Amino acid sequence: LCQNMLRRYTEIDKIEVLVPQYRGFHVRPSTLISKLVLHYGSEVKMLLGDEQYDAGSPLELFRANEKINAIKRRSLAQEIIRLNLVPANAQTDDIPAFIRKVILTLAEHSKLIIYEHPLKIDEKPTPSDARLLELVTDEIARLQVTGKIDMGTNLKVTFVGDKRVLADIKLLADNGYGEDNFGNNIPLPEGLTYLR
């Protein structure tokens, strides 16, 4: 009965917010969003491209990171090409040093953040047919998956559901989803004290 009444008085709307800047929808942002949804007791969906996720479930939001990370890697590869960091037919005898230089240049351009200092680049043997750009992007993908670096993004998602929940999700998003760029907790805004 309560669920039916809630649905009857719920005003449905949608908002578009940025994905958490670096780590995406990892533990804290996903948990906070699901707590918001559960607090109000209404259904909220998150839309990313053609996929839909239940915003009341942290695991659903974690799942969105697969798509977000793939988008990040593609856009970073395009940025490497745009900045001409790996010229066509470029060659080097010291691949790890070359990859490190590309990563540091991207960090200087605020395209990625480095979490591990000093950054250890994999020194596996190089197949003779591998192009340098592929080696660079493969190593960047490996470092991202292992949490040593991450790419910034201006990627947006859409939340659809109860206006009250969406207002709190927007407030949370506007305040970094409760984290700074390094994943450190920051205080939640006054309007979200019920999440503590």
Short mmCIF file of N, CA and C in Angstrom, two decimals:
data_model
loop_
_atom_site.label_atom_id
_atom_site.label_comp_id
_atom_site.label_asym_id
_atom_site.label_seq_id
_atom_site.Cartn_x
_atom_site.Cartn_y
_atom_site.Cartn_z
N LEU A 1 0.83 -1.19 0.00
CA LEU A 1 0.00 0.00 0.00
C LEU A 1 0.88 1.26 0.00
N CYS A 2 1.90 1.25 0.89
CA CYS A 2 2.81 2.40 0.96
C CYS A 2 3.53 2.61 -0.36
N GLN A 3 4.00 1.50 -0.97
CA GLN A 3 4.71 1.61 -2.25
C GLN A 3 3.80 2.21 -3.32
N ASN A 4 2.55 1.78 -3.36
CA ASN A 4 1.60 2.31 -4.35
C ASN A 4 1.33 3.79 -4.12
N MET A 5 1.18 4.19 -2.85
CA MET A 5 0.95 5.60 -2.53
C MET A 5 2.16 6.44 -2.94
N LEU A 6 3.33 5.91 -2.64
CA LEU A 6 4.56 6.62 -2.97
C LEU A 6 4.65 6.85 -4.48
N ARG A 7 4.33 5.82 -5.26
CA ARG A 7 4.37 5.95 -6.72
C ARG A 7 3.38 6.99 -7.21
N ARG A 8 2.20 7.03 -6.57
CA ARG A 8 1.16 7.95 -7.00
C ARG A 8 1.56 9.42 -6.79
N TYR A 9 2.32 9.70 -5.72
CA TYR A 9 2.67 11.09 -5.39
C TYR A 9 4.08 11.48 -5.84
N THR A 10 4.77 10.55 -6.46
CA THR A 10 6.13 10.83 -6.92
C THR A 10 6.10 11.64 -8.21
N GLU A 11 6.87 12.72 -8.24
CA GLU A 11 7.03 13.50 -9.47
C GLU A 11 8.31 13.03 -10.15
N ILE A 12 8.15 12.49 -11.36
CA ILE A 12 9.29 11.95 -12.10
C ILE A 12 9.95 13.06 -12.91
N ASP A 13 11.28 13.06 -12.86
CA ASP A 13 12.06 14.04 -13.60
C ASP A 13 13.37 13.37 -14.00
N LYS A 14 14.25 14.10 -14.64
CA LYS A 14 15.58 13.58 -14.94
C LYS A 14 16.61 14.69 -14.82
N ILE A 15 17.81 14.28 -14.47
CA ILE A 15 18.93 15.22 -14.37
C ILE A 15 20.14 14.61 -15.05
N GLU A 16 21.04 15.46 -15.47
CA GLU A 16 22.30 15.01 -16.05
C GLU A 16 23.42 15.53 -15.16
N VAL A 17 24.29 14.63 -14.71
CA VAL A 17 25.41 15.01 -13.84
C VAL A 17 26.69 14.36 -14.37
N LEU A 18 27.81 14.94 -13.97
CA LEU A 18 29.10 14.37 -14.34
C LEU A 18 29.34 13.07 -13.58
N VAL A 19 30.02 12.14 -14.24
CA VAL A 19 30.50 10.92 -13.59
C VAL A 19 31.58 11.36 -12.60
N PRO A 20 31.73 10.69 -11.44
CA PRO A 20 32.83 11.05 -10.54
C PRO A 20 34.15 11.14 -11.32
N GLN A 21 34.85 12.24 -11.16
CA GLN A 21 35.95 12.66 -12.02
C GLN A 21 36.98 11.58 -12.32
N TYR A 22 37.51 10.90 -11.33
CA TYR A 22 38.57 9.94 -11.63
C TYR A 22 38.16 8.49 -11.43
N ARG A 23 37.81 8.08 -10.29
CA ARG A 23 37.56 6.65 -10.04
C ARG A 23 36.18 6.19 -10.51
N GLY A 24 35.38 7.09 -11.02
CA GLY A 24 34.06 6.69 -11.49
C GLY A 24 33.16 6.26 -10.34
N PHE A 25 32.22 5.39 -10.64
CA PHE A 25 31.28 4.92 -9.62
C PHE A 25 31.88 3.73 -8.87
N HIS A 26 32.87 4.03 -8.05
CA HIS A 26 33.46 2.99 -7.21
C HIS A 26 32.70 2.96 -5.89
N VAL A 27 33.28 2.42 -4.84
CA VAL A 27 32.55 2.11 -3.60
C VAL A 27 31.81 3.30 -3.00
N ARG A 28 32.50 4.38 -2.66
CA ARG A 28 31.83 5.46 -1.93
C ARG A 28 30.75 6.16 -2.75
N PRO A 29 31.03 6.63 -3.96
CA PRO A 29 29.95 7.29 -4.71
C PRO A 29 28.74 6.38 -4.94
N SER A 30 29.00 5.11 -5.28
CA SER A 30 27.90 4.18 -5.54
C SER A 30 27.08 3.93 -4.29
N THR A 31 27.76 3.77 -3.17
CA THR A 31 27.05 3.53 -1.91
C THR A 31 26.23 4.74 -1.50
N LEU A 32 26.79 5.93 -1.63
CA LEU A 32 26.06 7.14 -1.27
C LEU A 32 24.82 7.34 -2.14
N ILE A 33 24.97 7.10 -3.43
CA ILE A 33 23.81 7.25 -4.32
C ILE A 33 22.73 6.24 -3.96
N SER A 34 23.12 4.99 -3.72
CA SER A 34 22.10 3.98 -3.38
C SER A 34 21.45 4.31 -2.04
N LYS A 35 22.20 4.87 -1.09
CA LYS A 35 21.60 5.29 0.18
C LYS A 35 20.57 6.40 -0.03
N LEU A 36 20.87 7.32 -0.94
CA LEU A 36 19.90 8.39 -1.26
C LEU A 36 18.61 7.78 -1.79
N VAL A 37 18.75 6.88 -2.74
CA VAL A 37 17.58 6.25 -3.36
C VAL A 37 16.78 5.47 -2.31
N LEU A 38 17.46 4.68 -1.50
CA LEU A 38 16.78 3.88 -0.48
C LEU A 38 16.13 4.75 0.60
N HIS A 39 16.75 5.89 0.89
CA HIS A 39 16.19 6.82 1.89
C HIS A 39 14.80 7.28 1.49
N TYR A 40 14.61 7.57 0.21
CA TYR A 40 13.31 8.05 -0.27
C TYR A 40 12.37 6.91 -0.65
N GLY A 41 12.92 5.72 -0.87
CA GLY A 41 12.10 4.56 -1.16
C GLY A 41 11.48 4.52 -2.54
N SER A 42 11.98 5.31 -3.46
CA SER A 42 11.41 5.29 -4.81
C SER A 42 12.45 4.74 -5.79
N GLU A 43 11.99 4.41 -6.98
CA GLU A 43 12.87 3.83 -7.98
C GLU A 43 13.56 4.93 -8.78
N VAL A 44 14.88 4.78 -8.93
CA VAL A 44 15.67 5.71 -9.73
C VAL A 44 16.57 4.89 -10.64
N LYS A 45 16.64 5.29 -11.89
CA LYS A 45 17.50 4.61 -12.87
C LYS A 45 18.61 5.56 -13.30
N MET A 46 19.78 4.99 -13.56
CA MET A 46 20.87 5.75 -14.12
C MET A 46 21.05 5.28 -15.57
N LEU A 47 21.12 6.24 -16.48
CA LEU A 47 21.28 5.93 -17.89
C LEU A 47 22.66 6.37 -18.36
N LEU A 48 23.35 5.46 -19.02
CA LEU A 48 24.67 5.74 -19.59
C LEU A 48 24.66 5.16 -20.99
N GLY A 49 24.60 6.04 -21.98
CA GLY A 49 24.47 5.57 -23.35
C GLY A 49 23.16 4.83 -23.50
N ASP A 50 23.22 3.63 -24.03
CA ASP A 50 22.01 2.83 -24.21
C ASP A 50 21.78 1.84 -23.07
N GLU A 51 22.55 1.96 -22.00
CA GLU A 51 22.40 1.04 -20.87
C GLU A 51 21.72 1.73 -19.70
N GLN A 52 20.99 0.92 -18.92
CA GLN A 52 20.24 1.42 -17.77
C GLN A 52 20.67 0.64 -16.53
N TYR A 53 20.82 1.35 -15.40
CA TYR A 53 21.29 0.75 -14.15
C TYR A 53 20.34 1.15 -13.02
N ASP A 54 20.14 0.25 -12.08
CA ASP A 54 19.31 0.52 -10.91
C ASP A 54 20.16 1.32 -9.92
N ALA A 55 19.81 2.60 -9.71
CA ALA A 55 20.60 3.47 -8.84
C ALA A 55 20.47 3.09 -7.37
N GLY A 56 19.52 2.24 -7.02
CA GLY A 56 19.38 1.80 -5.64
C GLY A 56 20.31 0.65 -5.29
N SER A 57 21.07 0.17 -6.27
CA SER A 57 21.99 -0.95 -6.05
C SER A 57 23.42 -0.53 -6.34
N PRO A 58 24.28 -0.51 -5.31
CA PRO A 58 25.68 -0.14 -5.56
C PRO A 58 26.34 -1.04 -6.60
N LEU A 59 26.00 -2.33 -6.60
CA LEU A 59 26.62 -3.25 -7.55
C LEU A 59 26.25 -2.91 -8.99
N GLU A 60 25.03 -2.43 -9.21
CA GLU A 60 24.63 -2.00 -10.54
C GLU A 60 25.48 -0.81 -10.99
N LEU A 61 25.70 0.13 -10.06
CA LEU A 61 26.50 1.31 -10.41
C LEU A 61 27.96 0.94 -10.64
N PHE A 62 28.49 -0.03 -9.86
CA PHE A 62 29.86 -0.52 -10.10
C PHE A 62 29.97 -1.03 -11.53
N ARG A 63 28.94 -1.74 -11.97
CA ARG A 63 28.93 -2.34 -13.30
C ARG A 63 29.08 -1.29 -14.39
N ALA A 64 28.56 -0.10 -14.13
CA ALA A 64 28.68 0.99 -15.11
C ALA A 64 30.13 1.39 -15.34
N ASN A 65 30.99 1.14 -14.35
CA ASN A 65 32.41 1.51 -14.49
C ASN A 65 33.08 0.81 -15.66
N GLU A 66 32.64 -0.41 -16.00
CA GLU A 66 33.23 -1.11 -17.14
C GLU A 66 33.09 -0.26 -18.40
N LYS A 67 31.89 0.25 -18.63
CA LYS A 67 31.65 1.07 -19.81
C LYS A 67 32.37 2.42 -19.70
N ILE A 68 32.34 3.02 -18.51
CA ILE A 68 33.00 4.30 -18.28
C ILE A 68 34.50 4.18 -18.56
N ASN A 69 35.13 3.13 -18.04
CA ASN A 69 36.57 2.95 -18.24
C ASN A 69 36.92 2.71 -19.70
N ALA A 70 36.08 2.00 -20.42
CA ALA A 70 36.32 1.79 -21.85
C ALA A 70 36.25 3.12 -22.59
N ILE A 71 35.28 3.95 -22.24
CA ILE A 71 35.15 5.28 -22.87
C ILE A 71 36.38 6.13 -22.54
N LYS A 72 36.83 6.07 -21.29
CA LYS A 72 38.02 6.84 -20.87
C LYS A 72 39.24 6.43 -21.69
N ARG A 73 39.44 5.11 -21.83
CA ARG A 73 40.62 4.64 -22.57
C ARG A 73 40.58 5.08 -24.03
N ARG A 74 39.40 5.01 -24.65
CA ARG A 74 39.28 5.45 -26.05
C ARG A 74 39.58 6.94 -26.17
N SER A 75 39.03 7.74 -25.26
CA SER A 75 39.25 9.19 -25.36
C SER A 75 40.71 9.54 -25.06
N LEU A 76 41.35 8.79 -24.17
CA LEU A 76 42.76 9.06 -23.88
C LEU A 76 43.63 8.69 -25.09
N ALA A 77 43.30 7.60 -25.77
CA ALA A 77 44.05 7.23 -26.98
C ALA A 77 43.91 8.33 -28.03
N GLN A 78 42.70 8.89 -28.16
CA GLN A 78 42.49 10.00 -29.10
C GLN A 78 43.30 11.23 -28.69
N GLU A 79 43.41 11.45 -27.38
CA GLU A 79 44.18 12.59 -26.87
C GLU A 79 45.67 12.40 -27.15
N ILE A 80 46.16 11.18 -27.02
CA ILE A 80 47.56 10.88 -27.33
C ILE A 80 47.85 11.20 -28.79
N ILE A 81 46.91 10.84 -29.66
CA ILE A 81 47.07 11.12 -31.09
C ILE A 81 46.97 12.62 -31.34
N ARG A 82 45.98 13.28 -30.72
CA ARG A 82 45.79 14.73 -30.93
C ARG A 82 47.03 15.52 -30.51
N LEU A 83 47.63 15.14 -29.38
CA LEU A 83 48.83 15.83 -28.88
C LEU A 83 50.11 15.35 -29.59
N ASN A 84 49.97 14.36 -30.47
CA ASN A 84 51.08 13.78 -31.20
C ASN A 84 52.19 13.30 -30.26
N LEU A 85 51.79 12.62 -29.20
CA LEU A 85 52.76 12.12 -28.23
C LEU A 85 53.48 10.87 -28.72
N VAL A 86 52.86 10.17 -29.66
CA VAL A 86 53.49 9.00 -30.27
C VAL A 86 53.42 9.21 -31.78
N PRO A 87 54.41 9.88 -32.35
CA PRO A 87 54.38 10.16 -33.79
C PRO A 87 54.32 8.86 -34.61
N ALA A 88 53.74 8.95 -35.81
CA ALA A 88 53.66 7.79 -36.70
C ALA A 88 55.06 7.24 -36.95
N ASN A 89 55.17 5.94 -36.93
CA ASN A 89 56.44 5.21 -37.16
C ASN A 89 57.52 5.55 -36.14
N ALA A 90 57.12 6.07 -34.97
CA ALA A 90 58.10 6.37 -33.92
C ALA A 90 58.69 5.06 -33.40
N GLN A 91 59.96 5.11 -33.03
CA GLN A 91 60.65 3.95 -32.48
C GLN A 91 61.51 4.40 -31.32
N THR A 92 61.76 3.47 -30.40
CA THR A 92 62.62 3.77 -29.26
C THR A 92 63.25 2.48 -28.76
N ASP A 93 64.41 2.61 -28.17
CA ASP A 93 65.06 1.44 -27.57
C ASP A 93 64.62 1.26 -26.12
N ASP A 94 64.12 2.32 -25.50
CA ASP A 94 63.71 2.27 -24.09
C ASP A 94 62.20 2.52 -23.99
N ILE A 95 61.43 1.47 -24.21
CA ILE A 95 59.98 1.59 -24.23
C ILE A 95 59.42 2.05 -22.88
N PRO A 96 59.85 1.48 -21.74
CA PRO A 96 59.31 1.97 -20.46
C PRO A 96 59.54 3.47 -20.24
N ALA A 97 60.70 3.99 -20.62
CA ALA A 97 60.97 5.42 -20.46
C ALA A 97 60.07 6.23 -21.38
N PHE A 98 59.83 5.73 -22.59
CA PHE A 98 58.96 6.43 -23.53
C PHE A 98 57.53 6.48 -22.99
N ILE A 99 57.05 5.34 -22.49
CA ILE A 99 55.69 5.28 -21.93
C ILE A 99 55.57 6.22 -20.73
N ARG A 100 56.57 6.23 -19.86
CA ARG A 100 56.57 7.12 -18.70
C ARG A 100 56.47 8.58 -19.14
N LYS A 101 57.22 8.93 -20.18
CA LYS A 101 57.20 10.31 -20.68
C LYS A 101 55.80 10.67 -21.20
N VAL A 102 55.15 9.76 -21.93
CA VAL A 102 53.80 10.00 -22.44
C VAL A 102 52.84 10.21 -21.26
N ILE A 103 52.93 9.35 -20.25
CA ILE A 103 52.04 9.44 -19.08
C ILE A 103 52.26 10.76 -18.34
N LEU A 104 53.50 11.14 -18.13
CA LEU A 104 53.78 12.40 -17.43
C LEU A 104 53.27 13.60 -18.22
N THR A 105 53.40 13.54 -19.54
CA THR A 105 52.88 14.63 -20.38
C THR A 105 51.36 14.71 -20.26
N LEU A 106 50.69 13.57 -20.28
CA LEU A 106 49.23 13.55 -20.12
C LEU A 106 48.83 14.09 -18.75
N ALA A 107 49.60 13.76 -17.72
CA ALA A 107 49.31 14.27 -16.37
C ALA A 107 49.50 15.78 -16.33
N GLU A 108 50.52 16.30 -17.00
CA GLU A 108 50.75 17.75 -17.05
C GLU A 108 49.59 18.47 -17.75
N HIS A 109 48.94 17.79 -18.70
CA HIS A 109 47.79 18.35 -19.41
C HIS A 109 46.47 18.05 -18.68
N SER A 110 46.56 17.54 -17.44
CA SER A 110 45.39 17.20 -16.61
C SER A 110 44.46 16.19 -17.29
N LYS A 111 45.03 15.28 -18.05
CA LYS A 111 44.25 14.23 -18.71
C LYS A 111 44.20 12.96 -17.88
N LEU A 112 45.15 12.82 -16.96
CA LEU A 112 45.12 11.68 -16.05
C LEU A 112 45.79 12.06 -14.74
N ILE A 113 45.58 11.20 -13.75
CA ILE A 113 46.17 11.42 -12.44
C ILE A 113 46.98 10.18 -12.08
N ILE A 114 48.11 10.39 -11.46
CA ILE A 114 48.99 9.29 -11.07
C ILE A 114 48.86 9.09 -9.57
N TYR A 115 48.49 7.86 -9.18
CA TYR A 115 48.30 7.54 -7.77
C TYR A 115 49.53 6.89 -7.14
N GLU A 116 50.42 6.32 -7.95
CA GLU A 116 51.59 5.63 -7.43
C GLU A 116 52.85 6.39 -7.82
N HIS A 117 53.66 6.71 -6.82
CA HIS A 117 54.94 7.37 -7.07
C HIS A 117 56.04 6.60 -6.37
N PRO A 118 57.12 6.22 -7.04
CA PRO A 118 57.33 6.35 -8.48
C PRO A 118 56.47 5.34 -9.23
N LEU A 119 56.08 5.72 -10.42
CA LEU A 119 55.24 4.87 -11.26
C LEU A 119 56.08 3.79 -11.90
N LYS A 120 55.70 2.52 -11.69
CA LYS A 120 56.46 1.40 -12.25
C LYS A 120 55.82 0.97 -13.56
N ILE A 121 56.59 1.08 -14.64
CA ILE A 121 56.14 0.68 -15.97
C ILE A 121 56.58 -0.76 -16.22
N ASP A 122 55.67 -1.57 -16.73
CA ASP A 122 55.95 -2.98 -17.00
C ASP A 122 57.06 -3.10 -18.04
N GLU A 123 58.03 -3.95 -17.77
CA GLU A 123 59.17 -4.10 -18.67
C GLU A 123 59.15 -5.44 -19.39
N LYS A 124 57.95 -5.89 -19.80
CA LYS A 124 57.86 -7.17 -20.51
C LYS A 124 58.48 -7.04 -21.90
N PRO A 125 58.90 -8.17 -22.47
CA PRO A 125 59.51 -8.11 -23.81
C PRO A 125 58.50 -7.60 -24.85
N THR A 126 59.00 -6.88 -25.82
CA THR A 126 58.16 -6.27 -26.84
C THR A 126 58.08 -7.16 -28.07
N PRO A 127 56.85 -7.53 -28.47
CA PRO A 127 56.74 -8.28 -29.72
C PRO A 127 57.23 -7.42 -30.89
N SER A 128 57.90 -8.02 -31.85
CA SER A 128 58.51 -7.25 -32.93
C SER A 128 57.49 -6.54 -33.81
N ASP A 129 56.25 -7.04 -33.88
CA ASP A 129 55.26 -6.43 -34.75
C ASP A 129 54.39 -5.38 -34.04
N ALA A 130 54.59 -5.19 -32.75
CA ALA A 130 53.75 -4.25 -32.00
C ALA A 130 54.13 -2.81 -32.31
N ARG A 131 53.12 -2.01 -32.61
CA ARG A 131 53.37 -0.59 -32.84
C ARG A 131 53.49 0.10 -31.49
N LEU A 132 54.26 1.17 -31.46
CA LEU A 132 54.52 1.89 -30.22
C LEU A 132 53.24 2.44 -29.61
N LEU A 133 52.33 2.96 -30.41
CA LEU A 133 51.06 3.48 -29.89
C LEU A 133 50.27 2.39 -29.17
N GLU A 134 50.24 1.19 -29.72
CA GLU A 134 49.54 0.07 -29.07
C GLU A 134 50.20 -0.27 -27.74
N LEU A 135 51.52 -0.27 -27.70
CA LEU A 135 52.23 -0.57 -26.46
C LEU A 135 51.91 0.47 -25.38
N VAL A 136 51.89 1.74 -25.79
CA VAL A 136 51.58 2.82 -24.85
C VAL A 136 50.17 2.67 -24.32
N THR A 137 49.19 2.48 -25.22
CA THR A 137 47.79 2.40 -24.76
C THR A 137 47.54 1.13 -23.95
N ASP A 138 48.20 0.02 -24.30
CA ASP A 138 48.05 -1.21 -23.52
C ASP A 138 48.59 -1.04 -22.10
N GLU A 139 49.74 -0.38 -21.99
CA GLU A 139 50.33 -0.17 -20.66
C GLU A 139 49.49 0.79 -19.83
N ILE A 140 48.95 1.83 -20.46
CA ILE A 140 48.08 2.77 -19.75
C ILE A 140 46.83 2.04 -19.26
N ALA A 141 46.27 1.16 -20.09
CA ALA A 141 45.09 0.38 -19.68
C ALA A 141 45.44 -0.52 -18.49
N ARG A 142 46.63 -1.14 -18.51
CA ARG A 142 47.04 -2.01 -17.40
C ARG A 142 47.20 -1.21 -16.11
N LEU A 143 47.81 -0.03 -16.22
CA LEU A 143 48.00 0.82 -15.04
C LEU A 143 46.66 1.31 -14.48
N GLN A 144 45.71 1.57 -15.37
CA GLN A 144 44.38 2.00 -14.92
C GLN A 144 43.68 0.87 -14.19
N VAL A 145 43.70 -0.32 -14.77
CA VAL A 145 43.03 -1.48 -14.16
C VAL A 145 43.61 -1.80 -12.79
N THR A 146 44.91 -1.61 -12.63
CA THR A 146 45.55 -1.91 -11.34
C THR A 146 45.48 -0.74 -10.36
N GLY A 147 44.82 0.36 -10.76
CA GLY A 147 44.60 1.48 -9.85
C GLY A 147 45.80 2.39 -9.64
N LYS A 148 46.77 2.32 -10.52
CA LYS A 148 47.97 3.15 -10.36
C LYS A 148 47.81 4.52 -11.00
N ILE A 149 46.95 4.60 -12.03
CA ILE A 149 46.61 5.87 -12.66
C ILE A 149 45.11 5.85 -12.95
N ASP A 150 44.58 6.99 -13.28
CA ASP A 150 43.21 7.05 -13.78
C ASP A 150 43.08 8.28 -14.65
N MET A 151 42.11 8.22 -15.55
CA MET A 151 41.89 9.30 -16.49
C MET A 151 40.74 10.17 -16.01
N GLY A 152 40.90 11.46 -16.19
CA GLY A 152 39.80 12.37 -15.91
C GLY A 152 38.76 12.26 -17.01
N THR A 153 37.56 12.69 -16.73
CA THR A 153 36.51 12.61 -17.73
C THR A 153 35.49 13.72 -17.52
N ASN A 154 34.87 14.12 -18.60
CA ASN A 154 33.73 15.03 -18.53
C ASN A 154 32.47 14.28 -18.94
N LEU A 155 32.51 12.98 -18.77
CA LEU A 155 31.40 12.12 -19.14
C LEU A 155 30.22 12.37 -18.21
N LYS A 156 29.01 12.37 -18.80
CA LYS A 156 27.81 12.61 -18.01
C LYS A 156 26.90 11.40 -18.05
N VAL A 157 26.13 11.24 -16.98
CA VAL A 157 25.09 10.22 -16.90
C VAL A 157 23.77 10.92 -16.59
N THR A 158 22.68 10.23 -16.88
CA THR A 158 21.35 10.78 -16.61
C THR A 158 20.68 9.92 -15.55
N PHE A 159 20.13 10.56 -14.54
CA PHE A 159 19.33 9.87 -13.54
C PHE A 159 17.87 10.22 -13.79
N VAL A 160 17.01 9.22 -13.73
CA VAL A 160 15.57 9.40 -13.93
C VAL A 160 14.84 8.83 -12.72
N GLY A 161 13.97 9.66 -12.12
CA GLY A 161 13.21 9.20 -10.97
C GLY A 161 12.59 10.35 -10.21
N ASP A 162 12.32 10.11 -8.95
CA ASP A 162 11.69 11.08 -8.04
C ASP A 162 12.51 12.37 -7.98
N LYS A 163 11.83 13.50 -8.15
CA LYS A 163 12.50 14.81 -8.13
C LYS A 163 13.31 15.04 -6.86
N ARG A 164 12.77 14.59 -5.72
CA ARG A 164 13.47 14.82 -4.44
C ARG A 164 14.79 14.08 -4.40
N VAL A 165 14.79 12.83 -4.89
CA VAL A 165 16.03 12.05 -4.92
C VAL A 165 17.02 12.70 -5.88
N LEU A 166 16.52 13.12 -7.03
CA LEU A 166 17.40 13.72 -8.04
C LEU A 166 18.05 15.00 -7.52
N ALA A 167 17.31 15.77 -6.73
CA ALA A 167 17.88 17.00 -6.17
C ALA A 167 19.05 16.66 -5.24
N ASP A 168 18.90 15.58 -4.46
CA ASP A 168 19.99 15.19 -3.57
C ASP A 168 21.16 14.57 -4.33
N ILE A 169 20.87 13.83 -5.41
CA ILE A 169 21.95 13.28 -6.23
C ILE A 169 22.73 14.43 -6.87
N LYS A 170 22.04 15.45 -7.34
CA LYS A 170 22.72 16.62 -7.92
C LYS A 170 23.60 17.30 -6.89
N LEU A 171 23.07 17.47 -5.67
CA LEU A 171 23.85 18.08 -4.59
C LEU A 171 25.10 17.24 -4.30
N LEU A 172 24.95 15.92 -4.26
CA LEU A 172 26.08 15.03 -4.03
C LEU A 172 27.10 15.15 -5.17
N ALA A 173 26.62 15.15 -6.40
CA ALA A 173 27.52 15.26 -7.57
C ALA A 173 28.25 16.59 -7.58
N ASP A 174 27.53 17.67 -7.24
CA ASP A 174 28.15 19.00 -7.20
C ASP A 174 29.22 19.10 -6.12
N ASN A 175 29.20 18.18 -5.17
CA ASN A 175 30.18 18.17 -4.08
C ASN A 175 31.13 16.97 -4.20
N GLY A 176 31.42 16.57 -5.43
CA GLY A 176 32.44 15.55 -5.69
C GLY A 176 32.08 14.16 -5.21
N TYR A 177 30.82 13.89 -5.01
CA TYR A 177 30.36 12.58 -4.53
C TYR A 177 31.03 12.21 -3.21
N GLY A 178 31.36 13.24 -2.41
CA GLY A 178 31.95 13.00 -1.09
C GLY A 178 33.43 12.65 -1.13
N GLU A 179 34.12 12.94 -2.26
CA GLU A 179 35.54 12.61 -2.37
C GLU A 179 36.30 13.70 -3.13
N ASP A 180 37.60 13.77 -2.84
CA ASP A 180 38.45 14.63 -3.66
C ASP A 180 38.99 13.80 -4.82
N ASN A 181 39.87 14.38 -5.63
CA ASN A 181 40.39 13.68 -6.81
C ASN A 181 41.23 12.45 -6.49
N PHE A 182 41.72 12.35 -5.27
CA PHE A 182 42.54 11.21 -4.89
C PHE A 182 41.73 10.13 -4.19
N GLY A 183 40.41 10.32 -4.10
CA GLY A 183 39.56 9.32 -3.46
C GLY A 183 39.48 9.48 -1.95
N ASN A 184 40.01 10.58 -1.42
CA ASN A 184 39.91 10.83 0.02
C ASN A 184 38.52 11.38 0.35
N ASN A 185 37.97 10.93 1.46
CA ASN A 185 36.65 11.41 1.88
C ASN A 185 36.71 12.89 2.22
N ILE A 186 35.67 13.60 1.80
CA ILE A 186 35.50 15.00 2.19
C ILE A 186 34.13 15.13 2.84
N PRO A 187 33.92 16.15 3.65
CA PRO A 187 32.62 16.28 4.32
C PRO A 187 31.48 16.42 3.31
N LEU A 188 30.37 15.79 3.64
CA LEU A 188 29.17 15.91 2.81
C LEU A 188 28.50 17.25 3.09
N PRO A 189 27.79 17.81 2.11
CA PRO A 189 27.11 19.08 2.34
C PRO A 189 25.99 18.95 3.38
N GLU A 190 25.61 20.07 3.94
CA GLU A 190 24.61 20.13 5.00
C GLU A 190 23.32 19.38 4.66
N GLY A 191 22.85 19.49 3.42
CA GLY A 191 21.59 18.87 3.04
C GLY A 191 21.62 17.36 2.97
N LEU A 192 22.80 16.77 3.10
CA LEU A 192 22.90 15.31 3.01
C LEU A 192 23.38 14.67 4.31
N THR A 193 23.16 15.36 5.42
CA THR A 193 23.62 14.85 6.71
C THR A 193 22.96 13.52 7.09
N TYR A 194 21.80 13.23 6.53
CA TYR A 194 21.13 11.95 6.85
C TYR A 194 21.90 10.74 6.32
N LEU A 195 22.89 10.96 5.44
CA LEU A 195 23.69 9.85 4.91
C LEU A 195 24.79 9.40 5.87
N ARG A 196 25.13 10.22 6.85
CA ARG A 196 26.26 9.90 7.73
C ARG A 196 25.99 8.70 8.60
#
